[in-house]
Each structure stands twice: as structure tokens, then as C-alpha cells.
XYZ file of C-alpha atoms in Angstrom:
190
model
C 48.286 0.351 -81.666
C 46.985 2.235 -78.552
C 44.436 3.013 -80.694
C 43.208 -0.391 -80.792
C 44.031 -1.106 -77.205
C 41.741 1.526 -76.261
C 38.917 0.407 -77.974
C 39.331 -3.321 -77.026
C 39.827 -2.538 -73.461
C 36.395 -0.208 -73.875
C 34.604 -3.148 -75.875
C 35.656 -5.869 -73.116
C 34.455 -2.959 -70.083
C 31.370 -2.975 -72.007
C 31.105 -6.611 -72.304
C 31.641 -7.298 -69.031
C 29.364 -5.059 -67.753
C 26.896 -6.226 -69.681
C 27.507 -9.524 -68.669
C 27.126 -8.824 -64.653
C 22.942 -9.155 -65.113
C 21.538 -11.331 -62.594
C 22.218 -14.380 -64.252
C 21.995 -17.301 -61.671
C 25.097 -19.044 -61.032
C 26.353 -22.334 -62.788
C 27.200 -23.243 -59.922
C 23.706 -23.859 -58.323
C 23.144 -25.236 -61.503
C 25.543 -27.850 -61.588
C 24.758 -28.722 -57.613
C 21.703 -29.070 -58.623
C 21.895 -31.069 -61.365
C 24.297 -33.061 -59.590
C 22.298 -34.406 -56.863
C 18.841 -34.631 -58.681
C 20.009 -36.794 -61.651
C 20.986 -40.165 -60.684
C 22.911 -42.771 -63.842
C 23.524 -45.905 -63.396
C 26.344 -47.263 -61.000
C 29.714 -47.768 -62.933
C 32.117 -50.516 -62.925
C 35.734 -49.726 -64.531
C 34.582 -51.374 -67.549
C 31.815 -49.520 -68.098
C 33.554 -45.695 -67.417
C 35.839 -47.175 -70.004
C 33.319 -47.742 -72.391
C 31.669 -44.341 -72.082
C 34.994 -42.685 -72.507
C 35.297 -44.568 -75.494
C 32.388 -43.934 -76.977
C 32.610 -39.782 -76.130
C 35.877 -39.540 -78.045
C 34.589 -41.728 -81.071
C 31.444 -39.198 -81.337
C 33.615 -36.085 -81.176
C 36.782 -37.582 -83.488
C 33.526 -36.904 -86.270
C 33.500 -33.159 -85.311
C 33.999 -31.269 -88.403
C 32.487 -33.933 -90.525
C 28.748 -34.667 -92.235
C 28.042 -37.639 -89.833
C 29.578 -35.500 -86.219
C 26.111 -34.625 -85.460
C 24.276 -37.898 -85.882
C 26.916 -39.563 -83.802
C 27.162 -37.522 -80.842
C 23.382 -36.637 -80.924
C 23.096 -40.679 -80.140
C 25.469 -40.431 -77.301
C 22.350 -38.073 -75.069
C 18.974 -38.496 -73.682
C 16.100 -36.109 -74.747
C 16.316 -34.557 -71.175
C 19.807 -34.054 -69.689
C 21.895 -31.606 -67.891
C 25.022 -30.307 -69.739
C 27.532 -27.597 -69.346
C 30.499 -27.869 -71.639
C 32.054 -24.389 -69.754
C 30.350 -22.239 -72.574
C 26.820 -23.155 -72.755
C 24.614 -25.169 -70.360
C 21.878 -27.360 -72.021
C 18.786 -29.167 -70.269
C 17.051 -30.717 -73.728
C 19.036 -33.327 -76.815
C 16.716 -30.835 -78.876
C 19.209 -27.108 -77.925
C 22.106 -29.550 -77.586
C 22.002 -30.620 -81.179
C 21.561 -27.274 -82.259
C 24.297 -26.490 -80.891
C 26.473 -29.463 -82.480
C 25.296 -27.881 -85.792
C 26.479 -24.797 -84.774
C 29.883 -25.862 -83.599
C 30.323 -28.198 -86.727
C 30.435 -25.227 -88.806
C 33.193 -24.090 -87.597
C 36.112 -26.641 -87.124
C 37.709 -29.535 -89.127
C 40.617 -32.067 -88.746
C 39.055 -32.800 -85.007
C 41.239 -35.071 -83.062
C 40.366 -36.167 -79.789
C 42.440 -38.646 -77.992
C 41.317 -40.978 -74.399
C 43.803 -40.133 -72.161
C 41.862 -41.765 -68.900
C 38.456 -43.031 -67.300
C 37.549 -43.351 -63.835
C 34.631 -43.225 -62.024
C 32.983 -42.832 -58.529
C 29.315 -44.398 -58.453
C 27.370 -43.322 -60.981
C 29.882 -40.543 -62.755
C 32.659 -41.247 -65.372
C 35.408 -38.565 -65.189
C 36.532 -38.957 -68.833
C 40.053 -36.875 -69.255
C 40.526 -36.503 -72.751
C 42.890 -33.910 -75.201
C 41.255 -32.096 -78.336
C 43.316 -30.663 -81.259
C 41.028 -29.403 -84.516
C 41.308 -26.612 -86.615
C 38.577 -23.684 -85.573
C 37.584 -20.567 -88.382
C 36.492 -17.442 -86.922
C 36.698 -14.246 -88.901
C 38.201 -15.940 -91.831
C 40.642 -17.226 -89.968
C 41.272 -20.635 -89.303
C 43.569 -21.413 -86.021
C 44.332 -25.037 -84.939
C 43.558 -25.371 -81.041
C 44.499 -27.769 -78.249
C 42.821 -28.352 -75.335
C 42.753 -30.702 -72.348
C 40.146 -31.273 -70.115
C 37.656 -33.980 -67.722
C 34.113 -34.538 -68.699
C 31.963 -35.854 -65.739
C 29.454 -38.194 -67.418
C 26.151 -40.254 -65.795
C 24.412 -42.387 -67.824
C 21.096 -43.771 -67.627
C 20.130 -47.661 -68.037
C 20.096 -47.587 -72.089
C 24.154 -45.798 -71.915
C 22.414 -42.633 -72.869
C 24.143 -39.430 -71.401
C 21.666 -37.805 -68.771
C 24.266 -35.695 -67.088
C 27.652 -34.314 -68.267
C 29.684 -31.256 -66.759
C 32.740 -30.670 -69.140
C 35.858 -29.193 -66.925
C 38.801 -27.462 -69.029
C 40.390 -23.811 -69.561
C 38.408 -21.906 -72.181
C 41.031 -19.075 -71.749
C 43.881 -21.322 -72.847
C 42.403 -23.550 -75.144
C 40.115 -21.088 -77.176
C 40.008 -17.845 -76.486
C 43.811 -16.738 -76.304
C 44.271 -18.501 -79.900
C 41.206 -16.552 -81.378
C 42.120 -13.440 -83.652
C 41.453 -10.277 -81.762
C 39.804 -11.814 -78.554
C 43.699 -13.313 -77.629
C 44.886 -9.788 -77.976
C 42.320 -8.499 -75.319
C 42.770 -11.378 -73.302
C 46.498 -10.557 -72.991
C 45.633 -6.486 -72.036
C 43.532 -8.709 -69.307
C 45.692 -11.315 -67.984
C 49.277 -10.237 -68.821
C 50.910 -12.163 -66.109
C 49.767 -15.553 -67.929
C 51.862 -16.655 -70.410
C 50.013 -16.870 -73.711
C 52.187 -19.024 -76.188
């Protein structure tokens, strides 16, 4: 056991070293992003709707039709940062979808809320699927907001996705959880 403490603790130094490259902050990004793309100016109606159809696209993760249906949700050029990956074409975005789709099954995703302020949705939503990673498969739960701006044809030009990657992912994951509990033991991890 101290064994594998050891070399997890070394592996995550390593990582995290690695990781400290001048990468420019997300941040910047998102401000960015934020005040160059203008959507359309919501009504309550309307945040509704794009909530609505969000959580009908991703209810298909998992299945043969997930990435047709939430490739139609986006614009060829867009700004997107779902907390792991950032995104500026439809083009890397898909790819990504049918990288993701891979790996989960028995997706739920339930519409908790939708507001809006101008020309953003805040869509709060809750996700529970299934994910395999190293042979293992884990069911996961997460909650978290999506800010959304569409353009004039309801096509997503803009979306920042805001929830806990340390709760709802990586804690559950086989190995990873373990490290993340050497990390942050003062969290509870249940």
C-alpha cells in the first residue's frame, strides 16, 4: 500500500509539473469569449427552450444517434469549455462527442432550471450515466450550470459549462479517486 502511494503521489508531482507550461489561462479565454460573441436576446421562453433542447441532445449520450443530435445543437464556429476541454470549431467539438460516446451508457440528464440575463441561458441541469475506464465501468452523478448564447437560427455560438470535475468524475474513477484522496483528504469523498 505505501508502495502504491508513493508512486501515485510521484506520478501526480510529475503530472502536475508537467502541467504548469505556459498555458494561457481559461480565464482570459472565457472573458474573452464572453464579451466578443454576442446571441440573441432571451425571453424566459426561449432560455426554456434551449434548456430543453441541451438535455434532449445529451439524454442520447451513450447511444448511435448522441452525436448527430447534439452536433445539431452548435454552430461551425463557437466558443466552448465544458471544464475539461475548450473548443472554438463544431468540427474538434464533434470529435470530441465521438470520443466521449465511447465511453458511457445509460446517460440521464434531467432540467432542473433555466434562466437567463440578455443574451445567456444559465441551464442548471443533473447528469447520472455509467462511464468505463480501465475496464471498469462506474456510474457518475454530477450537477452543474451551462451558460449558453445562441445565435438567430437557435444554434449554440457560446457555451461555458460550470460543475465540479473533482466530485463528479474524477474521485469515482479507479486509481485517479485514490490519488485524489492522498490530495484533498479533508474533502469527503463518498
Amino acid at each position: 500500500m505505501t508502495f502504491l502511494r508513493t508512486v501515485t503521489l510521484s506520478a501526480l508531482t510529475l503530472f502536475s509539473l508537467v502541467s504548469c507550461k505556459s498555458i494561457p489561462s481559461y480565464s482570459a479565454d472565457y472573458d474573452r469569449a464572453n464579451k466578443q460573441i454576442s446571441g440573441i436576446i432571451l425571453n424566459d421562453e426561449q432560455a426554456q427552450l434551449v434548456g430543453q433542447h441541451f438535455v434532449a441532445a445529451f439524454n442520447t449520450m451513450g447511444t448511435a444517434d448522441f452525436v448527430k443530435n447534439a452536433g445539431q445543437l452548435y454552430a461551425d464556429h463557437l466558443y466552448i469549455n465544458d471544464t475539461l476541454s475548450q473548443f472554438s470549431t463544431k468540427k474538434e467539438l464533434v470529435k470530441h462527442f465521438e470520443g466521449m460516446n465511447e465511453h458511457v451508457s445509460n446517460v440521464s440528464v434531467k432540467l432542473i432550471s433555466a434562466t437567463h440575463t440578455h443574451d445567456s441561458a444559465y441551464i442548471h441541469w443533473h447528469m447520472v450515466y455509467d462511464f468505463k475506464m480501465l475496464g471498469r465501468m462506474k456510474t457518475m452523478s454530477s450537477y452543474g450550470i451551462s451558460q449558453i448564447k445562441i445565435n438567430d437560427e437557435g444554434l449554440i455560438i457560446f457555451q461555458q459549462d460550470y460543475w465540479d470535475p473533482a466530485n463528479g468524475l474524477y474521485r469515482s474513477l479507479p486509481y485517479v479517486g485514490n490519488a485524489y484522496s492522498l490530495i484533498l483528504p479533508l474533502k469527503k469523498n463518498s
